[in-house]
XYZ file of C-alpha atoms in Angstrom:
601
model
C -44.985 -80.254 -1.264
C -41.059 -79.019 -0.026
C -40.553 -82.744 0.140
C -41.447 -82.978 -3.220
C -39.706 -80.398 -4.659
C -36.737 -81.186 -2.730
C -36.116 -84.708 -4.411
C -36.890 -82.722 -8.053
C -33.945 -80.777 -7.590
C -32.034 -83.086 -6.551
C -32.915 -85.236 -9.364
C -32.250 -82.409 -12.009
C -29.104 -81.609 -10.465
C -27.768 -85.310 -10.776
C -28.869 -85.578 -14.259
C -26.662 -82.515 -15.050
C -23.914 -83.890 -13.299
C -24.163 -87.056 -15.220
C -24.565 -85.475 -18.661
C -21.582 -83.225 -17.579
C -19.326 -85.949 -16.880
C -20.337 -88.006 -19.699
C -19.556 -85.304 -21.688
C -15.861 -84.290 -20.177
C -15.293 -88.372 -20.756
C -16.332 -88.398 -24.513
C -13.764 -85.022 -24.760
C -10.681 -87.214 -22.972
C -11.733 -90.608 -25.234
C -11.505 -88.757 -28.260
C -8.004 -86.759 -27.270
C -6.236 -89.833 -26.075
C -7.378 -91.570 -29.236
C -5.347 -89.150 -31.334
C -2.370 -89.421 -29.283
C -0.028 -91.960 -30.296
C 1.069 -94.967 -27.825
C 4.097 -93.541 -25.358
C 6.057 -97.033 -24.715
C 5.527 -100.872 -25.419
C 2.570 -102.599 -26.196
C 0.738 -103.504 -23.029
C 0.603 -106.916 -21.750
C -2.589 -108.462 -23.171
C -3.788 -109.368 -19.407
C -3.391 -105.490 -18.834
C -5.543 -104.414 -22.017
C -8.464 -103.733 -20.255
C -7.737 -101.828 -17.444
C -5.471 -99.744 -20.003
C -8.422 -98.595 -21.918
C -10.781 -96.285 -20.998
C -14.059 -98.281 -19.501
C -16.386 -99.552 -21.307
C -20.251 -98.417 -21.461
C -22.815 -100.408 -18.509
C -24.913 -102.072 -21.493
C -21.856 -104.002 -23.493
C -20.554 -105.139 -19.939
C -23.914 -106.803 -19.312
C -24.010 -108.411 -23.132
C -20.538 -109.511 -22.308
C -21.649 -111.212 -19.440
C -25.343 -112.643 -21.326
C -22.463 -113.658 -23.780
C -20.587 -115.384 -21.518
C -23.679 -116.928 -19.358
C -23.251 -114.807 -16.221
C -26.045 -113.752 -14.843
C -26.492 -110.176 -15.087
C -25.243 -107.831 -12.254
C -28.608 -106.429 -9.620
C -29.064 -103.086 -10.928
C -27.861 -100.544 -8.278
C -30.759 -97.564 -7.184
C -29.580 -94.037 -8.805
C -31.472 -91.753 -10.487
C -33.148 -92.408 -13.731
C -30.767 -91.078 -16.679
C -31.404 -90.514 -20.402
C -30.787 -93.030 -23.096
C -27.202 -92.660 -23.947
C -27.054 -91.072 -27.838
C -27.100 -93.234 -30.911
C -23.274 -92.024 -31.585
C -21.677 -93.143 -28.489
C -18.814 -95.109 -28.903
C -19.670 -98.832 -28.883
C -16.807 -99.967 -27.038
C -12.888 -101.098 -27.611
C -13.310 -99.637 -31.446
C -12.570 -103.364 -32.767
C -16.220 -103.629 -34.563
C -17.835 -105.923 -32.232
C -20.066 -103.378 -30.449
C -22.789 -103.835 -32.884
C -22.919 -107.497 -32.671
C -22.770 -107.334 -29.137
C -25.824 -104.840 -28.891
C -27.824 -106.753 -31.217
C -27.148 -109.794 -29.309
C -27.800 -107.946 -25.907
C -31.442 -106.768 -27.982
C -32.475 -110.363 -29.159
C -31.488 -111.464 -25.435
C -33.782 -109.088 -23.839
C -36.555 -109.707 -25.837
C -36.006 -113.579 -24.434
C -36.359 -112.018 -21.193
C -40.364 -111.955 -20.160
C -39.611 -108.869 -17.945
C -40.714 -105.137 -18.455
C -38.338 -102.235 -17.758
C -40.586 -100.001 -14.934
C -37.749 -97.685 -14.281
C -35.493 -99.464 -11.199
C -37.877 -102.483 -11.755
C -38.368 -105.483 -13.104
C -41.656 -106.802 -14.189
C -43.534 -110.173 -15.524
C -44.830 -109.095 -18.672
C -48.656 -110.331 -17.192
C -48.494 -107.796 -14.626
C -47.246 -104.933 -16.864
C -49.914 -106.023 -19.168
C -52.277 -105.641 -16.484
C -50.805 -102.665 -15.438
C -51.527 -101.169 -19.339
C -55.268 -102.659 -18.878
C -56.261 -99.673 -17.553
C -55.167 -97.034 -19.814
C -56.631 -95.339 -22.845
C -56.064 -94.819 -26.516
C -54.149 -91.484 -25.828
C -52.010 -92.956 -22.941
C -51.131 -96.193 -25.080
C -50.039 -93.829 -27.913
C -48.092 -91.752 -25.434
C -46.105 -94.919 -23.197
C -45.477 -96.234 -26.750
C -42.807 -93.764 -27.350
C -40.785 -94.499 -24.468
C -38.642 -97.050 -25.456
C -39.428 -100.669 -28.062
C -39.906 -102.568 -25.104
C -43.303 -100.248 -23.913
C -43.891 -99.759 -27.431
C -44.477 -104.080 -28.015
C -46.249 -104.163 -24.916
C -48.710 -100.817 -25.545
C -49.499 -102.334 -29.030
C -50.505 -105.568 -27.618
C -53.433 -107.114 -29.414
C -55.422 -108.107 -25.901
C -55.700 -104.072 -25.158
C -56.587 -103.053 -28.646
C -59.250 -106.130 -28.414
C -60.239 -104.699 -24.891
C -60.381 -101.313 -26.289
C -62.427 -102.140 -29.431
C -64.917 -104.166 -27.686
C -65.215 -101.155 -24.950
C -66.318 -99.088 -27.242
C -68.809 -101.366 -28.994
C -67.137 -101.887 -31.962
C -67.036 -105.610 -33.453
C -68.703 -107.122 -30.340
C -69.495 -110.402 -31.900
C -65.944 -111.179 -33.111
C -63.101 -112.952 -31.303
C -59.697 -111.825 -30.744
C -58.149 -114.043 -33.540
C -60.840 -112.257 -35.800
C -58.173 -110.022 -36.542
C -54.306 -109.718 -36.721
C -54.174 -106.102 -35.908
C -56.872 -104.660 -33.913
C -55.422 -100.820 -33.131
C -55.921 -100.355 -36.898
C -59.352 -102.282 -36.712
C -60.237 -99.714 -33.935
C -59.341 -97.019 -36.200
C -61.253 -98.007 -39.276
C -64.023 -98.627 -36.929
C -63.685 -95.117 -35.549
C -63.087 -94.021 -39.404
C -66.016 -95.809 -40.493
C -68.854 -94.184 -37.648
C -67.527 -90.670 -38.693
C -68.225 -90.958 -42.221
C -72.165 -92.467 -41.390
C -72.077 -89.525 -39.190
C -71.739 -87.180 -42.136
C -73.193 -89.169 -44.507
C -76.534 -89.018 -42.101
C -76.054 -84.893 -41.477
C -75.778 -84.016 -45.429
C -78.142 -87.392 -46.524
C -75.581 -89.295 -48.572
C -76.647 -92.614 -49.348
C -79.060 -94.498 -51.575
C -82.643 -94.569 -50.849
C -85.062 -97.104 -52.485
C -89.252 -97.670 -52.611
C -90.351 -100.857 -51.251
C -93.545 -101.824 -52.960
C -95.710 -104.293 -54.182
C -98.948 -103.285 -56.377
C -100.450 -106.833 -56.404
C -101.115 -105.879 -52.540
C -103.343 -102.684 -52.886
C -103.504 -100.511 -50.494
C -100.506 -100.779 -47.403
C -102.288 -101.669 -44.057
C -99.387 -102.124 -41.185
C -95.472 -102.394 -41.402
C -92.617 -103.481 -39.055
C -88.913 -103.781 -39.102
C -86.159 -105.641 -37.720
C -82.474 -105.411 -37.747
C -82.727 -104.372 -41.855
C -86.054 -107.004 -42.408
C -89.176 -105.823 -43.363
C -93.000 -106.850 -43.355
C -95.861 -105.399 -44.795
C -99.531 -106.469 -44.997
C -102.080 -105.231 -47.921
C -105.499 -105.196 -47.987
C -105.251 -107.992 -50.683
C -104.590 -110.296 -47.599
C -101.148 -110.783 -48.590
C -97.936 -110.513 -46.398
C -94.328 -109.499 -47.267
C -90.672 -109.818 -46.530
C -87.560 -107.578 -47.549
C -84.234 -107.881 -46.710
C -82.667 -104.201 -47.261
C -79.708 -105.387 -46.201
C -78.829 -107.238 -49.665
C -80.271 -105.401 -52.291
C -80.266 -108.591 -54.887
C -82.935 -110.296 -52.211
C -86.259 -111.347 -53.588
C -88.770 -110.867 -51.209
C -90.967 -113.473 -50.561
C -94.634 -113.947 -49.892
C -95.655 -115.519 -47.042
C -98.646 -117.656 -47.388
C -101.581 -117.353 -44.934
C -103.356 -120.555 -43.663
C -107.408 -120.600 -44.831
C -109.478 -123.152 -45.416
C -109.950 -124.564 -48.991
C -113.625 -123.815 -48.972
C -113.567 -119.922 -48.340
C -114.564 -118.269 -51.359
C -114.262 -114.691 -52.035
C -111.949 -112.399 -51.141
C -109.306 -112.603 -48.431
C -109.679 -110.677 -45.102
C -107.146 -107.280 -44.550
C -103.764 -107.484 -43.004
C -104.750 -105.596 -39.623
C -101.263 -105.425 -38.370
C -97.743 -107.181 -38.709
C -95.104 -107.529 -36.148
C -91.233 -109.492 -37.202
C -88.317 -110.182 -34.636
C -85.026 -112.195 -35.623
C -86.851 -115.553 -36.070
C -90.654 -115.491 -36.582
C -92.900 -113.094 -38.429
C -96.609 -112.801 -36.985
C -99.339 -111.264 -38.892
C -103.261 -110.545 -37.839
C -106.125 -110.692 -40.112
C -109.603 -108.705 -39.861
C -111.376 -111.934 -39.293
C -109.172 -112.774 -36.013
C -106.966 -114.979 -37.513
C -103.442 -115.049 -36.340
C -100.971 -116.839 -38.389
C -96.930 -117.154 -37.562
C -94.215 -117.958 -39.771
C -90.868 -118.991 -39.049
C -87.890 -117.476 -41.212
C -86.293 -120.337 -41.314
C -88.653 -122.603 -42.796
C -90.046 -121.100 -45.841
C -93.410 -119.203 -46.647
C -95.893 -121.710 -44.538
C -97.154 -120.553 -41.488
C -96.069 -123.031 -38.178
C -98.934 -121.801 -36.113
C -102.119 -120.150 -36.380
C -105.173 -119.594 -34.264
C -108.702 -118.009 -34.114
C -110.709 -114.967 -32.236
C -113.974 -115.276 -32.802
C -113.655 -110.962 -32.617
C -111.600 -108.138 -34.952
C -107.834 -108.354 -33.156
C -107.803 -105.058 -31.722
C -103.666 -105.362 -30.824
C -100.462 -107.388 -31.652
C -97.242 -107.893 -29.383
C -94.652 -109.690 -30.476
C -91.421 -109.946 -27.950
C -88.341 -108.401 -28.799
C -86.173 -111.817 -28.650
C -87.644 -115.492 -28.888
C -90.924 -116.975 -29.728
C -94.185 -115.358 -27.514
C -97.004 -113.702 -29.251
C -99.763 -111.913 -27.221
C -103.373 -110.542 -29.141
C -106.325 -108.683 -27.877
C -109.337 -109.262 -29.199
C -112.688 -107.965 -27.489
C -112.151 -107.722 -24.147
C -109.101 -111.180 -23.896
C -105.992 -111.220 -24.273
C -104.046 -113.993 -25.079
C -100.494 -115.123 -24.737
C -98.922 -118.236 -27.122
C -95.399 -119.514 -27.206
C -94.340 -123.035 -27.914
C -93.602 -125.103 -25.252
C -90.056 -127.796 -24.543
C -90.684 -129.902 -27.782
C -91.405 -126.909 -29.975
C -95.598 -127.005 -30.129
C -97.216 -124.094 -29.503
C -99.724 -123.452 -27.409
C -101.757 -120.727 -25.083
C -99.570 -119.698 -21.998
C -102.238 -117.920 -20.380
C -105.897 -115.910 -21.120
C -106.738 -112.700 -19.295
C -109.935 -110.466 -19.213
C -110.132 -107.479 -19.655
C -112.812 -105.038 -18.498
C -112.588 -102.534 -21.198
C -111.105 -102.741 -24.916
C -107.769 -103.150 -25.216
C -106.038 -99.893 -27.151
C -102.218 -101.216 -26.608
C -100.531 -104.052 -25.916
C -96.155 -104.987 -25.866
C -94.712 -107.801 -24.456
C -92.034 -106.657 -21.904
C -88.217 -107.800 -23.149
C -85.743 -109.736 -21.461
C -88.333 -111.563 -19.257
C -86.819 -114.969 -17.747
C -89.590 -117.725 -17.341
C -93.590 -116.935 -18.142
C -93.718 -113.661 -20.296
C -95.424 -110.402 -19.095
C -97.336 -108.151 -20.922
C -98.109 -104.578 -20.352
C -101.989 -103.426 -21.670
C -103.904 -100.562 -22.083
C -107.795 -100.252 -22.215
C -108.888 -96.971 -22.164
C -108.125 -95.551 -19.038
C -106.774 -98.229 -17.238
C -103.338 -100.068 -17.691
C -102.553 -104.212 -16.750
C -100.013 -105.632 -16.164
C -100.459 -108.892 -16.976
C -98.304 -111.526 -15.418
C -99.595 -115.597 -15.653
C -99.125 -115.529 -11.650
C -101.087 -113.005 -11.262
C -103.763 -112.625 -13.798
C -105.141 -108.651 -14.363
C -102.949 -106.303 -12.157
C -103.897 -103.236 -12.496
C -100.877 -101.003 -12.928
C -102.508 -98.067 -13.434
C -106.207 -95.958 -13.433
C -107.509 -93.050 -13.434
C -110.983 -92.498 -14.216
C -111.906 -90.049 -17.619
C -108.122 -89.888 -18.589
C -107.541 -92.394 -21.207
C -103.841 -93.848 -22.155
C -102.797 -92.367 -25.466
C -99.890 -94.200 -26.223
C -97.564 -96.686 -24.545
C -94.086 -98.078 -24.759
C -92.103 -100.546 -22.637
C -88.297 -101.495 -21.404
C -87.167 -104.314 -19.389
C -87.709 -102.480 -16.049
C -90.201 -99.878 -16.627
C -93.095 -98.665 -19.120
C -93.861 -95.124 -19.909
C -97.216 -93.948 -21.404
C -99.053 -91.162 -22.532
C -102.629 -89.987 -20.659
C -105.005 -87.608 -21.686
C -106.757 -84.780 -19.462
C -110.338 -83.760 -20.437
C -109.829 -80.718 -18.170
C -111.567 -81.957 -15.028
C -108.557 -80.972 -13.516
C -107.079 -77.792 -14.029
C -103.938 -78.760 -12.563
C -103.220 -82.046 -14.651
C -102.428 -81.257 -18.359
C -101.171 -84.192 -20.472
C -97.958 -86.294 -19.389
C -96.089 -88.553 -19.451
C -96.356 -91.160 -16.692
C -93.015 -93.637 -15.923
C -93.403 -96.795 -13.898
C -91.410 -99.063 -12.676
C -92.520 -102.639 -13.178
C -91.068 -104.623 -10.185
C -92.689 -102.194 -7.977
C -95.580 -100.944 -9.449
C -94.820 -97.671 -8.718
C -95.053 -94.373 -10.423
C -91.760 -93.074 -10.942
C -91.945 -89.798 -12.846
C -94.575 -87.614 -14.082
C -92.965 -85.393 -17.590
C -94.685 -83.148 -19.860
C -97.284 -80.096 -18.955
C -98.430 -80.525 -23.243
C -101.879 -79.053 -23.963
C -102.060 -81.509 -26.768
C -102.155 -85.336 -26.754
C -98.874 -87.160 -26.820
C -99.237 -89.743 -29.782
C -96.139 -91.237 -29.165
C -93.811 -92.715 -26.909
C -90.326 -94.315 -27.487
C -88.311 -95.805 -24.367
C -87.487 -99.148 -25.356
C -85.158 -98.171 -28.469
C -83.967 -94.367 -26.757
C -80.670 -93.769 -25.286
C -80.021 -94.858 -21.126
C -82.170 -92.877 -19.191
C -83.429 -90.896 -22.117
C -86.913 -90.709 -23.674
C -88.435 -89.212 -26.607
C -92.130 -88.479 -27.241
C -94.436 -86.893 -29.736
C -97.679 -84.649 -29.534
C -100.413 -83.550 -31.350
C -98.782 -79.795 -30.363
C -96.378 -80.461 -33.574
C -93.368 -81.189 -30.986
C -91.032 -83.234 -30.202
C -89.759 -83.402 -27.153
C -86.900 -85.439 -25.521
C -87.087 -86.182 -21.827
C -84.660 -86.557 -19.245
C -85.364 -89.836 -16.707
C -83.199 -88.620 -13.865
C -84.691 -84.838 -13.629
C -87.878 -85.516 -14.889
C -87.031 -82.636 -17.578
C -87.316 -82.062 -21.171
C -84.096 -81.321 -22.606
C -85.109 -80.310 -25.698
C -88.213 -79.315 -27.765
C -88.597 -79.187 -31.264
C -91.349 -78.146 -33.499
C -91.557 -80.910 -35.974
C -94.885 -81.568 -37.858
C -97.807 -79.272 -38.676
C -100.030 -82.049 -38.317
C -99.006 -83.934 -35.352
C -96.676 -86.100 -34.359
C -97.446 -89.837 -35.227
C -93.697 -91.778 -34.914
C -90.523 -90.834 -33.224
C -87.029 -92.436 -32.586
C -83.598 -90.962 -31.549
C -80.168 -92.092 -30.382
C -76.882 -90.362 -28.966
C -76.887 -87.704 -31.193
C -80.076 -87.706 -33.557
C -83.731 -88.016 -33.896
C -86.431 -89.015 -36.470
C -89.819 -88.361 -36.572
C -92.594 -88.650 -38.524
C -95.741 -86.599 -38.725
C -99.396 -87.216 -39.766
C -98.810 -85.222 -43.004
C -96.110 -87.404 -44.306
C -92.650 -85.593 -43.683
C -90.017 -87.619 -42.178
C -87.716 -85.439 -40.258
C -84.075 -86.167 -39.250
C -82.717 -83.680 -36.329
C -79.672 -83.130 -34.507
C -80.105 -83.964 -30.984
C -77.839 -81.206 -29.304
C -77.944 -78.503 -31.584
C -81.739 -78.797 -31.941
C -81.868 -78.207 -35.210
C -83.072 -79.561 -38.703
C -80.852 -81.488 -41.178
C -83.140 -82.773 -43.491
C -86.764 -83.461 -44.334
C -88.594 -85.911 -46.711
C -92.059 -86.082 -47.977
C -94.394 -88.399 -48.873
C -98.545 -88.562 -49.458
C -99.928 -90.269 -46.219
C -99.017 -90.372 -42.595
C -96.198 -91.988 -41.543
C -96.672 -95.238 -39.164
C -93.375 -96.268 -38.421
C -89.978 -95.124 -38.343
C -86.785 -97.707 -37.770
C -82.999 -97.198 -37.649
C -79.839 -98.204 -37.007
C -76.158 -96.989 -37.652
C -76.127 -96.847 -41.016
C -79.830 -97.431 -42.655
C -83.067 -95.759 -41.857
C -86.866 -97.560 -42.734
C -89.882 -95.276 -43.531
C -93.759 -96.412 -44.088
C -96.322 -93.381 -44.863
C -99.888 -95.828 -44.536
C -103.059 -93.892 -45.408
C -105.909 -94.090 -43.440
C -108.110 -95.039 -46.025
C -108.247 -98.779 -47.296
C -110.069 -98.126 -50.519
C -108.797 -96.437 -53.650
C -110.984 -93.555 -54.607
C -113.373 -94.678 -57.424
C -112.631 -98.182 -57.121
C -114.728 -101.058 -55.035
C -112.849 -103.348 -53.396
C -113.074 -106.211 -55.168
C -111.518 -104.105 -58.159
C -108.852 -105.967 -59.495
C -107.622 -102.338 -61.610
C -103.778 -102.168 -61.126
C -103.289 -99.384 -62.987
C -104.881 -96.575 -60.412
C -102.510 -94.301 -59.255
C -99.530 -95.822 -56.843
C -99.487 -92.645 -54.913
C -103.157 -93.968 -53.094
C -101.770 -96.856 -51.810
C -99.202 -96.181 -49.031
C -95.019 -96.672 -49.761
C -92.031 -98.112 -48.327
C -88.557 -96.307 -47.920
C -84.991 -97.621 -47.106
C -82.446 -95.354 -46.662
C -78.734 -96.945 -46.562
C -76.280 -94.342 -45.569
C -73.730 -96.410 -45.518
C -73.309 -96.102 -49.406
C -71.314 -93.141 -50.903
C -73.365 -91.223 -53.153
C -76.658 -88.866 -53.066
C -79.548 -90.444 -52.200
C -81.016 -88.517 -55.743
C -78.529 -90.424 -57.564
C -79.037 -93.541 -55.985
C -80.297 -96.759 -58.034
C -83.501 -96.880 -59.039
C -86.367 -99.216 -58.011
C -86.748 -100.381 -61.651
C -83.281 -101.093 -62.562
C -83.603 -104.084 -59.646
C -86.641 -105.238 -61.006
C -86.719 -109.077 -60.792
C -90.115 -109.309 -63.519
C -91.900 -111.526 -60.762
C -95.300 -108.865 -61.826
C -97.950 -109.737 -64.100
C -97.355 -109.185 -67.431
C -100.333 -106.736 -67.865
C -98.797 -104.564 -65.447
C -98.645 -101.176 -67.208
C -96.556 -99.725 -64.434
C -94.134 -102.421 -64.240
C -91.390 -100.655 -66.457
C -88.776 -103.479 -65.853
C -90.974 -105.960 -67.705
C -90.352 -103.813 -71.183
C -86.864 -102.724 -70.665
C -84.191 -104.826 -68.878
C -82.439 -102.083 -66.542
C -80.829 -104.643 -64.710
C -78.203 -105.283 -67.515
C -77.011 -101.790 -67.096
């Protein structure tokens, strides 16, 4: 430490010296330019020496000038940039060329200034690597040279992508990424706020020919739905002039009558699987129009539906099999593997990010599989008279919820974590005298997960203690969906209010409310996807075979899309009619846009 403070001083008493002399010098320069010359001109050979000595930085652009190569810089101690209004030399007018030459010469030079030393740009570059926004912004006021290299596009690229922004895009994407950085930054505070005080535009997904809503899934902004008219559809909230399309189911000519419910729907970036009540599976592909490119047959109800996360593998359960397709090298699909099951199958998820044969996790009552082609019906976890609630699953682990019938007065309902390679419990969460209904790990934050209970709670659980970090009392009804991120959570309850919360504050930012449960809740950044399904699959007062259009829409389950992203109220938002594209029948009553053209407005 007295070393250190030994070579400050003597540092800040060389500087002073320095600034003092330069200063007496400027005094003399200036006096013996007033006095006039005391004899004969000087020879010219003797100019030089006559005159008072020039500054360091024109003798070395006299020598760049002249092709020398530049004197080794002697070891002193660091000095200030000389002042702006130091004289430039002899007085004849050349100093400014000769400093803008000495400028555009050192910018020929690929070497960085480091004090005493001289660097290869590359290694200063490196060097800047592993600094931040702030200490970028700070070495970029140290001199133009620092400046150029602290603005280069490679950090700003290194930064952006750091940070998740624009992860996609190459580095010739842009020709300035700092400022992309920024309107990236700009652009995730304002959906920040917009989210917190619900400004955006919120629209109703529906379609009447389908009756009454049965399932619903989302992907990346996509949409399915299935109705109990046997009919399947597609939105795309992400354009809002998209006409959804219908995709067709595969039955044979000679079935007469009605067509079987939608049981349940599942989507993913390229295919779109849907399961009938008659145990027929059909799969589309979004690239190739409305007809299905697969289908197969239970001969039982499909009691689940799993549909991976990336790539083509579907898995059912129907009675007590499960089954796992996937297409094969040349594109046919076919079964990967068939498992029994001892009990009926409540759950089933496919687990992501699997390399080779998939793996599926399953839950029959009280007993959970883990279902691997190699090894056909591992149990992964049983325990007699407490039956699996809900279930989720990652890449490494899968969480569910169990139930306690009070057997044992010492095991209320949890939350059980288990690691997958292992087969191993992990963590036991939760002491909840209701059931958990819910279960979100796949989707939740690193180490994070989020549940819901019939209690009315949320609560969000921390993986590395084993502790809930928060609780929140949500729905009166229960707690029947549930996602969060960094900063927020949504949940849904079993009377139909969707609930957006702030994560560390624990507290309520805003509510809607619809007629019927709600089934599934999806987000992202900037746009959040709603679906309240009732329970019951038959309009009150109507059969159903009725082909009546005109009962009320409120019994048949709706569809909402929130895009925050948008700058105005989500009251004042556009309405559902005014994008009307008159695809309804004309006998529609409730088809406003059929009478009056809204769209030309």
């Amino acid at each position: 430490m007295a070393e250190g403070s030994a070579e400050l001083e003597l540092f800040r008493r060389c500087w002073r010296e320095e600034l003092a002399g330069g200063a007496k010098r400027r005094r003399r320069e200036a006096a013996a330019a007033e006095r006039p010359p005391a004899g004969p001109a000087a020879e010219p050979g003797s100019r030089r020496s006559a005159e008072p000595a020039e500054p360091g930085y024109l003798a070395l652009a006299r020598g760049l000038l002249h092709g020398g190569a530049p004197p080794a810089p002697a070891r002193r101690s660091p000095s200030p940039a000389r002042p702006a209004e130091e004289p430039a030399g002899d007085g004849s007018g050349d100093g400014d060329d000769l400093l803008g030459q000495l400028i555009r010469d050192l910018n020929e030079i690929n070497e960085v200034p480091f004090f005493d030393v001289q660097l290869p740009y590359e290694l200063a570059l490196k060097i800047f690597q592993y600094l931040g926004k702030t200490e970028l912004g700070r070495c970029a006021q140290v001199s133009r040279m620092w400046k150029a290299l602290a603005e280069d596009e490679v950090l700003w690229y290194r930064l952006c992508q750091q940070e998740g922004y624009l992860v996609d895009t190459s580095i010739s994407s842009h020709t300035c990424w700092k400022l992309a950085l920024k309107n990236c930054r700009a652009r995730e505070r304002t959906l920040k706020t917009n989210w917190k005080n619900r400004i955006g535009a919120v629209s109703q997904l529906r379609y009447e020919l389908g009756k009454i809503l049965c399932d619903v899934h989302s992907c990346d902004g996509v949409v399915i739905a299935g109705y109990t008219s046997g009919e399947v559809r597609l939105w795309d909230t992400r354009t809002w002039d998209y006409t959804a399309p219908i995709l067709e189911a595969m039955h044979d000519p000679g079935d007469a009558g009605p067509r079987p419910h939608v049981s349940f729907v599942r989507i993913n970036s390229s295919l779109a699987v849907a399961a009938y009540e008659d145990g027929t599976i059909s799969i589309w592909n979004l690239m190739f129009g409305r007809e299905p490119i697969h289908h197969y047959q239970h001969n039982q109800r499909v009691q689940a539906l799993a549909l991976g996360s990336e790539g083509a593998v579907v898995a059912t359960a129907s009675g007590f099999e499960v089954k796992v397709e996937s297409p094969d090298d040349r594109g046919f699909w076919q079964t990967t593997a068939t498992f029994d099951i001892r009990k009926l199958v409540n759950f089933l998820n496919l687990v992501p990010d699997v390399v080779g044969s998939p793996v599926a996790v399953a839950a029959a009552e009280d007993i959970v599989y883990l279902l691997k082609a190699e090894d056909a019906g591992k149990t992964l976890h049983s325990v007699y008279g407490q039956p699996v609630t809900c279930l989720d699953v990652s890449a490494h682990e899968a969480a569910f919820g169990v139930k306690n019938f009070g057997w044992l007065l010492n095991e209320p309902n949890q939350i059980l974590l288990y690691n997958l390679e292992t087969s191993q419990c992990l963590k036991k969460m939760g002491n909840s005298i209701g059931d958990f209904t819910c279960v979100n790990l796949q989707n939740s934050p690193p180490n994070m997960l989020v549940t819901g209970n019939k209690d009315r709670r949320v609560r969000v659980f921390d993986l590395r203690k084993s502790e809930s970090l928060c609780s929140l009392y949500a729905h009166q009804l229960g707690v029947s969906a549930v996602q969060m991120d960094d900063w927020k959570i949504v949940s849904g309850g079993e009377e139909g209010l969707v609930c957006v919360w702030d994560q560390r504050m624990g507290t309520k930012l805003w509510e809607m409310h619809a007629r019927h449960p709600v089934r599934h809740i999806w987000f992202n950044s900037h746009s959040l996807i709603t679906a309240n399904i009732p329970d019951e699959k038959s309009l009150p007062g109507t059969s159903i075979t009725d082909d009546d259009l005109t009962v009320h829409h409120k019994y048949r389950g709706i569809i909402y899309a929130y895009e925050f992203s948008a700058d105005q109220l989500a009251v004042e938002s556009v309405l559902p009619i005014c994008r009307s594209s008159y695809d309804e029948v004309s006998g529609y009553n409730y088809n406003i846009g059929l009478a009056v053209p809204y769209d030309n407005i």
